[in-house]
Structure formats: structure tokens, C-alpha cells
PDB file of C-alpha atoms in Angstrom:
ATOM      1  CA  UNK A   1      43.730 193.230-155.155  1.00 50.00           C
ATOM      2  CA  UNK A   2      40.396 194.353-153.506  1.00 55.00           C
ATOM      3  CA  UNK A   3      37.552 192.750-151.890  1.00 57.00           C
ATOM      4  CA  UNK A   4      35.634 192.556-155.111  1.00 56.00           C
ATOM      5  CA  UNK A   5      37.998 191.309-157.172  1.00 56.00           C
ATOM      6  CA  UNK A   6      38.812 188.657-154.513  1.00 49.00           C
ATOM      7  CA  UNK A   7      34.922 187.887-154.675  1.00 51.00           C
ATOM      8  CA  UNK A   8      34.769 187.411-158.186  1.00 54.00           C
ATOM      9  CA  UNK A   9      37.167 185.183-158.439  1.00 50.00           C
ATOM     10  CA  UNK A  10      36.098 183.120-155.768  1.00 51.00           C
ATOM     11  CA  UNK A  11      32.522 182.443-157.441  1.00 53.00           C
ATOM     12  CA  UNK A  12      34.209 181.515-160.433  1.00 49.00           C
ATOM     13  CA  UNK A  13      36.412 178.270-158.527  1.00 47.00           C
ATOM     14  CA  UNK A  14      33.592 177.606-157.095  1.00 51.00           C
ATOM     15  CA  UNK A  15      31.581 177.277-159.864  1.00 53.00           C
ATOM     16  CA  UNK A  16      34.218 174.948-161.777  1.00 55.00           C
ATOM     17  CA  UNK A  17      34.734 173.522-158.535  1.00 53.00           C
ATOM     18  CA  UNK A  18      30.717 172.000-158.469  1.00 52.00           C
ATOM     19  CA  UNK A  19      31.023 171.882-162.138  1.00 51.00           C
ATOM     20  CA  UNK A  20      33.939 169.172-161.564  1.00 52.00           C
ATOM     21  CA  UNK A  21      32.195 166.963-158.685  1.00 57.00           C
ATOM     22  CA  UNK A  22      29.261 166.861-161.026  1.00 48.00           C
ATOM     23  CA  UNK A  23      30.902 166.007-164.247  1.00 47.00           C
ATOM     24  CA  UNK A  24      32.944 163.021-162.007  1.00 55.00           C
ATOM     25  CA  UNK A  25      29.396 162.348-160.464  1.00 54.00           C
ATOM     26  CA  UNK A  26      28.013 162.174-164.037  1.00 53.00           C
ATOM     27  CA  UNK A  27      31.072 159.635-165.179  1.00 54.00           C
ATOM     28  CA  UNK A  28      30.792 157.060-162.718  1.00 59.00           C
ATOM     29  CA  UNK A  29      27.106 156.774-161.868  1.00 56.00           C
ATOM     30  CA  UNK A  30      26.610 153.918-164.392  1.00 63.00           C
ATOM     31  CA  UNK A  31      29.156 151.574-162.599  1.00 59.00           C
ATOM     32  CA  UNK A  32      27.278 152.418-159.001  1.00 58.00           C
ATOM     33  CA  UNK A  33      24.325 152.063-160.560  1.00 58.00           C
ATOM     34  CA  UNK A  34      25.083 148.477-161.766  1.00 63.00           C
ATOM     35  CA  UNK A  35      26.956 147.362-158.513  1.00 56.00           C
ATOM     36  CA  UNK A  36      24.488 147.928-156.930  1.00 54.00           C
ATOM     37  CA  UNK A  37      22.161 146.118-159.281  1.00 59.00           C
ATOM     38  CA  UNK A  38      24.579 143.417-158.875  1.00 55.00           C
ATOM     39  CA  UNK A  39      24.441 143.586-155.134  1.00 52.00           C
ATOM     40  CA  UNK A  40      20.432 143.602-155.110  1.00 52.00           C
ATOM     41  CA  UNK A  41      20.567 140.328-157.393  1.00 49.00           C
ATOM     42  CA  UNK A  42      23.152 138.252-155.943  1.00 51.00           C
ATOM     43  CA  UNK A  43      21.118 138.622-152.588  1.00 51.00           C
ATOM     44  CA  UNK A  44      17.900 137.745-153.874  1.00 49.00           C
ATOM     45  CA  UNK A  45      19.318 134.371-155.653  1.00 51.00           C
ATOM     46  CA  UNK A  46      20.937 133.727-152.294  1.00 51.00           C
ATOM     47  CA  UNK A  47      17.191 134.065-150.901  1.00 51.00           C
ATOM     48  CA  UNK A  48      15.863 132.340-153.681  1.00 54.00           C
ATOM     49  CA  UNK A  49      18.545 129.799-153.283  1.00 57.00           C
ATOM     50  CA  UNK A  50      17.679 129.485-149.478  1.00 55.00           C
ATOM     51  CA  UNK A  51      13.573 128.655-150.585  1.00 54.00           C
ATOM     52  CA  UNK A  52      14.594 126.391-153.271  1.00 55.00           C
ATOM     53  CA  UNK A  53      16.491 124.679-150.485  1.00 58.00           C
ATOM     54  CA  UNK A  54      13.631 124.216-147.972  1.00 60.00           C
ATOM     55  CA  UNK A  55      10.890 123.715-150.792  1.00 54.00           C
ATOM     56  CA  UNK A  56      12.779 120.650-151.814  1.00 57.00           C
ATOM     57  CA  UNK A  57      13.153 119.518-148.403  1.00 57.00           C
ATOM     58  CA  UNK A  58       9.566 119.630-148.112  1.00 56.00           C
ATOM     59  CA  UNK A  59       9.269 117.414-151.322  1.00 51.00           C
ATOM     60  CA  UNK A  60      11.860 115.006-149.935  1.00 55.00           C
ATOM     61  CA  UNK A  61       9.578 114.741-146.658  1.00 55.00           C
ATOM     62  CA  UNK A  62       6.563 113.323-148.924  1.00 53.00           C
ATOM     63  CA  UNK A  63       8.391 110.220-148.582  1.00 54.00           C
ATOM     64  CA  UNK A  64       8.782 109.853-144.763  1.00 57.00           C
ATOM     65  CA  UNK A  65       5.290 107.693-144.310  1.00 50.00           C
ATOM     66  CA  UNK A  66       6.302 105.335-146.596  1.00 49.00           C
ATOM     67  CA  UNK A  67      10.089 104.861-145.569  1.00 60.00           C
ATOM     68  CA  UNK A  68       9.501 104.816-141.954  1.00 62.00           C
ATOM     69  CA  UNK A  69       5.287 103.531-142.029  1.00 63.00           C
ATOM     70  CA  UNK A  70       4.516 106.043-139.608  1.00 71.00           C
ATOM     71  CA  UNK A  71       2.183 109.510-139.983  1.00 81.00           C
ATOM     72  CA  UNK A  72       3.930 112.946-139.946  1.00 84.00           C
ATOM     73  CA  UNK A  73       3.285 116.700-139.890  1.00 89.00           C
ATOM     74  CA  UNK A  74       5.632 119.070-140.632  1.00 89.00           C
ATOM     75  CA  UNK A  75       5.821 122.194-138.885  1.00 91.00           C
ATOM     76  CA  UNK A  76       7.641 125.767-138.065  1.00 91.00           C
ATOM     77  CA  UNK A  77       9.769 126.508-135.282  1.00 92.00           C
ATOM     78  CA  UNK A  78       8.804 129.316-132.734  1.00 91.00           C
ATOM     79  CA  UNK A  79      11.769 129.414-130.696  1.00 88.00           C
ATOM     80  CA  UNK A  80      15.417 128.375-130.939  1.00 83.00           C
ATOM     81  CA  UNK A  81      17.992 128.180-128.349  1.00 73.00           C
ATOM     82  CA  UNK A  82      20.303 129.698-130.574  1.00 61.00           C
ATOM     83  CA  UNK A  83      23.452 129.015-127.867  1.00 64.00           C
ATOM     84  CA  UNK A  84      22.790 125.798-127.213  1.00 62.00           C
ATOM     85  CA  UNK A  85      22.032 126.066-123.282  1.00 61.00           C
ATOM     86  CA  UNK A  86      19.258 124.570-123.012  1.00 64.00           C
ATOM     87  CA  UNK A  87      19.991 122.162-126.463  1.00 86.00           C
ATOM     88  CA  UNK A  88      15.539 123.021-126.860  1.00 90.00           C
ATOM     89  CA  UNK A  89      13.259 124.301-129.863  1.00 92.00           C
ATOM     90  CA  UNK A  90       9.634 125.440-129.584  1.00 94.00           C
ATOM     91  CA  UNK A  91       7.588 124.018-132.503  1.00 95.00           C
ATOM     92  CA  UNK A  92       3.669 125.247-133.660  1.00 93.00           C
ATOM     93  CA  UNK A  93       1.283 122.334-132.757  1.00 93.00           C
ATOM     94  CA  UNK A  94       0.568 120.210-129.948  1.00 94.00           C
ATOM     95  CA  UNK A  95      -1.953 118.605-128.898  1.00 94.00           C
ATOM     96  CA  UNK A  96      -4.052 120.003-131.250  1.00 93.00           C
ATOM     97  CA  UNK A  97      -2.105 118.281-133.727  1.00 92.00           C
ATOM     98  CA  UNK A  98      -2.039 114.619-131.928  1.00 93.00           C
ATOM     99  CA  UNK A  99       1.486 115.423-131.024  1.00 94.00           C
ATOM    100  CA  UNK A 100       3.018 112.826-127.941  1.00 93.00           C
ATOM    101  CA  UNK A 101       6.167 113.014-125.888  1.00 93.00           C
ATOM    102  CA  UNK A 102       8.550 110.689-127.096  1.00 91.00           C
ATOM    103  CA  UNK A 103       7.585 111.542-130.852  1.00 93.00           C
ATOM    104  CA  UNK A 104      11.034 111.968-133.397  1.00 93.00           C
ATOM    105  CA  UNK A 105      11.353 114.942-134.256  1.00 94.00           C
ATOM    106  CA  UNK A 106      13.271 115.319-137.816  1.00 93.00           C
ATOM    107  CA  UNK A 107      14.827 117.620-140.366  1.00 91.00           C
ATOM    108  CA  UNK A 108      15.943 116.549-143.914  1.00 86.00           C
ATOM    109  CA  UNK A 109      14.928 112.757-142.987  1.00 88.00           C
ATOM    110  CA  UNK A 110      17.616 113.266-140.068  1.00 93.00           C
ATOM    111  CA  UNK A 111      16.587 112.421-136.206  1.00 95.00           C
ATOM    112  CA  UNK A 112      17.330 116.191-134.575  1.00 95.00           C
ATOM    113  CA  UNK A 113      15.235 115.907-131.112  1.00 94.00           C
ATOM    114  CA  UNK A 114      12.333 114.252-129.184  1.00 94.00           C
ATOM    115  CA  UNK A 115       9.464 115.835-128.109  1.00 95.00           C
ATOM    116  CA  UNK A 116       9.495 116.387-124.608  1.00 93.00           C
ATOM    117  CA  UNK A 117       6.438 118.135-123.600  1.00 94.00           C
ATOM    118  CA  UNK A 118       3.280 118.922-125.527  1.00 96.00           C
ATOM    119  CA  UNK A 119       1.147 121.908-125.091  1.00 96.00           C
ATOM    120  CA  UNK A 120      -2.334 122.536-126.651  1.00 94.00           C
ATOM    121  CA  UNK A 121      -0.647 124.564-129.557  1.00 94.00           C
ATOM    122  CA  UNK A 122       3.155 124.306-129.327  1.00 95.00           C
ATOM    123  CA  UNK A 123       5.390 121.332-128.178  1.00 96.00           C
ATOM    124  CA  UNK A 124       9.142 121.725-126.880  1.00 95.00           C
ATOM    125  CA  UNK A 125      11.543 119.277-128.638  1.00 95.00           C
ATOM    126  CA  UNK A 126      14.663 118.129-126.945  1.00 93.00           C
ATOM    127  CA  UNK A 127      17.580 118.180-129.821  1.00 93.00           C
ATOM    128  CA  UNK A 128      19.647 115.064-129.854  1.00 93.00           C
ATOM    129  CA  UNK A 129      22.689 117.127-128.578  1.00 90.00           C
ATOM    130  CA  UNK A 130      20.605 117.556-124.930  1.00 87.00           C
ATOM    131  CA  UNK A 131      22.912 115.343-122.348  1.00 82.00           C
ATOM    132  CA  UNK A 132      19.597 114.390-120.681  1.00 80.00           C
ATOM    133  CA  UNK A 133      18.434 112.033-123.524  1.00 84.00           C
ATOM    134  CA  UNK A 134      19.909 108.408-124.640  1.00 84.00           C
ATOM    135  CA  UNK A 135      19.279 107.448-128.110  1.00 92.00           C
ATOM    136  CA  UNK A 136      19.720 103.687-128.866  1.00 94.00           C
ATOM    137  CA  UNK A 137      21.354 103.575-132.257  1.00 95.00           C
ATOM    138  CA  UNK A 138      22.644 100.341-134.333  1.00 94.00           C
ATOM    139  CA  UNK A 139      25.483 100.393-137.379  1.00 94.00           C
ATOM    140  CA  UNK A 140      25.112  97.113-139.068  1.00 92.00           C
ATOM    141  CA  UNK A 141      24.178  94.788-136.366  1.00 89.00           C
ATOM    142  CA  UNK A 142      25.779  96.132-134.055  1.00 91.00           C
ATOM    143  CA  UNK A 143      23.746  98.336-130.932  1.00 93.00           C
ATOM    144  CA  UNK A 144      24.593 101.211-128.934  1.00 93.00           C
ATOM    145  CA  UNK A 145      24.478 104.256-127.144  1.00 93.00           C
ATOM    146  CA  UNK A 146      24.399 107.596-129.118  1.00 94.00           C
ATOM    147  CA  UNK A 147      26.075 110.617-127.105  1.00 91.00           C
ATOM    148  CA  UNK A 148      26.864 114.150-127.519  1.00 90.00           C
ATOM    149  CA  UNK A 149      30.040 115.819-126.163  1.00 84.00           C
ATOM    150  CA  UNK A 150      32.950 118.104-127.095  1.00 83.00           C
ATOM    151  CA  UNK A 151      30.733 118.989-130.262  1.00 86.00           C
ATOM    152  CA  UNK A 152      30.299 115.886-131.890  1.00 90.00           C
ATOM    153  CA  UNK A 153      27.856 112.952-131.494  1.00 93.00           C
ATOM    154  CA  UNK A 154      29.671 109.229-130.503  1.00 93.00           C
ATOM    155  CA  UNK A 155      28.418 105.764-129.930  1.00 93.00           C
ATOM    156  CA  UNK A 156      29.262 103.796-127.185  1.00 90.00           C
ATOM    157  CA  UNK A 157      28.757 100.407-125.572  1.00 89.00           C
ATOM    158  CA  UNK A 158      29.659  98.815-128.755  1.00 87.00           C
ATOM    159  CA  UNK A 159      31.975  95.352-128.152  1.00 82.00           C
ATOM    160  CA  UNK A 160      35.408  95.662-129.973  1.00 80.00           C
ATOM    161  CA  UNK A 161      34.346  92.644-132.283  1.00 77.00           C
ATOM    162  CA  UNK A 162      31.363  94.107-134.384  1.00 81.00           C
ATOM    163  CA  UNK A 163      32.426  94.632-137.871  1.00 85.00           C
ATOM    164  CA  UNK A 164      32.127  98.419-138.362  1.00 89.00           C
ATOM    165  CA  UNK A 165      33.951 100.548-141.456  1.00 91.00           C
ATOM    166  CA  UNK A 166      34.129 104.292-142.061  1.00 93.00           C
ATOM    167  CA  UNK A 167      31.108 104.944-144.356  1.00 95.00           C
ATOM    168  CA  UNK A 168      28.516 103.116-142.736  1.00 95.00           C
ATOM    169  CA  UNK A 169      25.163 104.363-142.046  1.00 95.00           C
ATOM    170  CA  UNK A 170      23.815 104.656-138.411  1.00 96.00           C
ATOM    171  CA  UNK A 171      19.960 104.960-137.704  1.00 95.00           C
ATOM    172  CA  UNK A 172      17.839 104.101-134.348  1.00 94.00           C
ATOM    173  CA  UNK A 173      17.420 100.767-133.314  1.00 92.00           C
ATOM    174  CA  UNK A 174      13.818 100.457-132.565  1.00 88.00           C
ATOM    175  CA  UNK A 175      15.270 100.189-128.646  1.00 88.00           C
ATOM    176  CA  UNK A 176      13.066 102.494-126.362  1.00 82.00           C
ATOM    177  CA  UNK A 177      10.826 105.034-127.203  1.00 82.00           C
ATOM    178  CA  UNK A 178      12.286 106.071-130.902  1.00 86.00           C
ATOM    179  CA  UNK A 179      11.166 103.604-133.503  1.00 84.00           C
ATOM    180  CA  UNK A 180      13.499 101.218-136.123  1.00 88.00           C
ATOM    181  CA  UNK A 181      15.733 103.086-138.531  1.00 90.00           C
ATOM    182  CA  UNK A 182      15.086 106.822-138.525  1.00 92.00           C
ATOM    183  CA  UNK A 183      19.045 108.286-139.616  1.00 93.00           C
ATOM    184  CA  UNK A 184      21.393 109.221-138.099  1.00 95.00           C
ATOM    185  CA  UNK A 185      24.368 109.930-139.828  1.00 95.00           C
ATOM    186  CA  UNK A 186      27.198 107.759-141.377  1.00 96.00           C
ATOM    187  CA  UNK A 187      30.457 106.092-139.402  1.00 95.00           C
ATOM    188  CA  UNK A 188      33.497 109.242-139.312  1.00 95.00           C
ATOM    189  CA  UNK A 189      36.031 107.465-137.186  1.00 93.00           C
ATOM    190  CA  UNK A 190      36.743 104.289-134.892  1.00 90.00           C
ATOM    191  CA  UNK A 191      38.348 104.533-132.052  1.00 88.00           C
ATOM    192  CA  UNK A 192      40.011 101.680-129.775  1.00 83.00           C
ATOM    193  CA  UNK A 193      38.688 101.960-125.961  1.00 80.00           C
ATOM    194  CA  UNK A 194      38.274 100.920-122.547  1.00 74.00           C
ATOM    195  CA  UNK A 195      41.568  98.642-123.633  1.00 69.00           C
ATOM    196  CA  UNK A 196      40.645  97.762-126.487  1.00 71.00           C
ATOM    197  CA  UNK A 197      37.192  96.069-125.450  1.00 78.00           C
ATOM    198  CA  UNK A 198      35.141  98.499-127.026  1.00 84.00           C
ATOM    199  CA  UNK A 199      34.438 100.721-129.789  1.00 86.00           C
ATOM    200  CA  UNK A 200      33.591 104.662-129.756  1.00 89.00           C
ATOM    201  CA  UNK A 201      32.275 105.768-133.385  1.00 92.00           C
ATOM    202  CA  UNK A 202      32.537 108.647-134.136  1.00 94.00           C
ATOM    203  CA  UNK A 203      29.450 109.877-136.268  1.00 95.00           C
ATOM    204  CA  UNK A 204      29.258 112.548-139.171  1.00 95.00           C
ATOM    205  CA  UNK A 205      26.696 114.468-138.398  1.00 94.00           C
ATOM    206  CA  UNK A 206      25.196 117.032-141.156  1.00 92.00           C
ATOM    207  CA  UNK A 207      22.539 119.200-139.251  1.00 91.00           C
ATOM    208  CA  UNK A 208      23.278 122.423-138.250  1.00 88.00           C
ATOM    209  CA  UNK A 209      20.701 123.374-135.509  1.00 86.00           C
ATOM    210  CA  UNK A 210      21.363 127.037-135.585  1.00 83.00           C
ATOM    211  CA  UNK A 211      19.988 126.721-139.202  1.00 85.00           C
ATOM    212  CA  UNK A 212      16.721 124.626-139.630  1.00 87.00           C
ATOM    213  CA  UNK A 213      13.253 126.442-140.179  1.00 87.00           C
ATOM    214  CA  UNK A 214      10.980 124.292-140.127  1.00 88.00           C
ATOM    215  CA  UNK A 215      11.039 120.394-138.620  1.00 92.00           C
ATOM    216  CA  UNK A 216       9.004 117.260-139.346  1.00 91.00           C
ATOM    217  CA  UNK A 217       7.407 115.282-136.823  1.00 93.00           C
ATOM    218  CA  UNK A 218       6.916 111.380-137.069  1.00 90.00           C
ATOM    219  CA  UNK A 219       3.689 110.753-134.780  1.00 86.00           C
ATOM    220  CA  UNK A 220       1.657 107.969-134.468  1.00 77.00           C
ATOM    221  CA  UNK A 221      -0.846 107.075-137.239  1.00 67.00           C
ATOM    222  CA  UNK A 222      -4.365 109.486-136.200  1.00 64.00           C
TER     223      UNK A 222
END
């Protein structure tokens, strides 16, 4: 067979050959076309899902003067220590906003930090996790010592005696800087210690850092 015939021949698979990649092209476009439709619209309800989420956060945080009879402002965060080494956020405002060390700091009418140091339009806020910072706490009557370690927060100093269940709710205790009853969390486990004398509870904690936008913080009336 010569060259020409070879040639001729050749065109002609190719031509089928496109032909068939178009056709195939032409058969399945609808399906790519809607997952990926699909795709678009599940991720913008997981967005939406995600505002809806903060925007009734925000709502919730109407309430926080009258619960805990104090002023608040609620604010963005401009930095997050994202591997918890230095257990610190940067919020907007300062003193500019009549912010104080010592102020709560809270998300979803949680405690998650203290302010430690105010600047004229930003403030650094100690998370509760930080080692350097004791947090008086109380479950029922009883009055203790909240503590972070191994990844999960515990109270201490609390006599063997107090009557304490799974269940119950932990807040401050008004002890020290941090004012009466801001949450905590609620009673996970009790555990037996120092030979028997004393309890460590175990708290349930339902912040996630690594997550939180935005932050509330409980100053003094201005």
C-alpha cells in the first residue's frame, strides 16, 4: 500500500477518532455539569450554614448585660495562635473601647480568656487554657481551682465531701478578678484524689479555640 493510501486512511481514524471523544464529551456533560452544580451549592449552604451560626450567636449575646449586669462589646479577632504556644488572641479595640486587663473575655456566653494587656486599638486576651492564669470556679457550693492540662480543663482544691454529680454546671465564683457566674462548662467526670481527700472534676468543655471569629467582651459599665 503506498504513502497516499496510508494517508488517507489515517485522516479518516482520525476523524472518527475526534468524532468519538466528542460524541462521549457530548453524552456526559449534563452529569458534570450538575456535579458540579451540586458541588458549588453544598459549599455555599456550608458557608451559609457557618453565618447563620455566628449571626445567632450574636443574637444570643443581646442577652449577656442582663444575665451577668455588666456592659459588653463584641468584637473580631486579629490574630490567633492557631498552635496553641502561646494559648493568646489579638482582638480589635482597646482602650479606645474602655477595654481593662482583667476583663472576661467570652464566646457563645462561655468564659474563653482574660484580657491581659490593652493597647489603644487592639487588646491581647489570655485563653483560659494559658498555664499562667488561675480561674476561681464553684459547682454548687462548692469552690475551686480551674486548670488546664493534658487537653482538658480540671478543678482542683475541692474537699472530698462537697456534693458534686456528672451534669452539673460550673461558672466563676466571683473570687478574684473575674466576676460571679460567667460559664464554664458542665461536670464530665469525678475523680478520687490526694487519698481520697479531694476531688478533681473533670469539666466538658465545648469551645474550640482554633474556631471562634469573633469574641465578646464583658467590661465594666462606661
Amino acid at each position: 500500500m503506498n504513502m497516499k493510501r496510508w494517508y488517507q486512511m489515517y485522516k479518516v481514524l482520525k476523524s472518527n477518532y475526534l468524532f468519538f471523544i466528542v460524541f462521549i464529551l457530548f453524552l456526559i456533560k449534563e452529569p458534570i455539569i450538575n456535579l458540579f452544580n451540586y458541588k458549588i451549592s453544598n459549599d455555599t449552604c456550608v458557608e451559609c450554614n457557618n453565618l447563620k451560626s455566628d449571626y445567632n450567636k450574636l443574637l444570643e449575646f443581646n442577652n449577656i448585660s442582663y444575665k451577668y449586669n455588666t456592659d459588653y462589646v463584641n468584637t473580631t479577632i486579629l490574630f490567633k495562635d492557631i498552635y496553641g504556644y502561646m494559648n493568646e488572641i489579638s482582638i480589635r479595640g482597646g482602650s479606645d473601647l474602655h477595654f481593662n486587663i482583667n476583663d472576661p473575655v467570652i464566646y457563645d456566653n462561655t468564659l474563653v480568656g482574660i484580657i491581659s494587656k490593652v493597647n489603644k486599638n487592639n487588646s491581647v486576651v489570655k485563653m483560659i487554657s494559658n498555664k499562667d492564669i488561675k480561674i476561681s470556679v464553684k459547682v454548687n457550693d462548692a469552690v475551686g481551682v480551674l486548670k488546664y492540662s493534658n487537653n482538658e480543663f480540671s478543678i482542683y482544691n475541692i474537699e472530698n465531701y462537697n456534693d458534686i454529680s456528672i451534669g452539673d454546671e460550673v461558672y466563676t465564683s466571683g473570687l478574684g478578678n473575674i466576676g460571679e457566674n460567667v460559664f464554664i462548662g458542665v461536670v464530665k467526670d469525678i475523680k478520687n484524689v490526694n487519698k481520697d481527700i479531694e476531688k478533681q472534676i473533670i469539666i466538658d468543655y465545648k469551645i474550640n479555640f482554633k474556631k471562634i471569629k469573633f469574641v465578646t467582651v464583658m467590661r465594666e459599665n462606661v
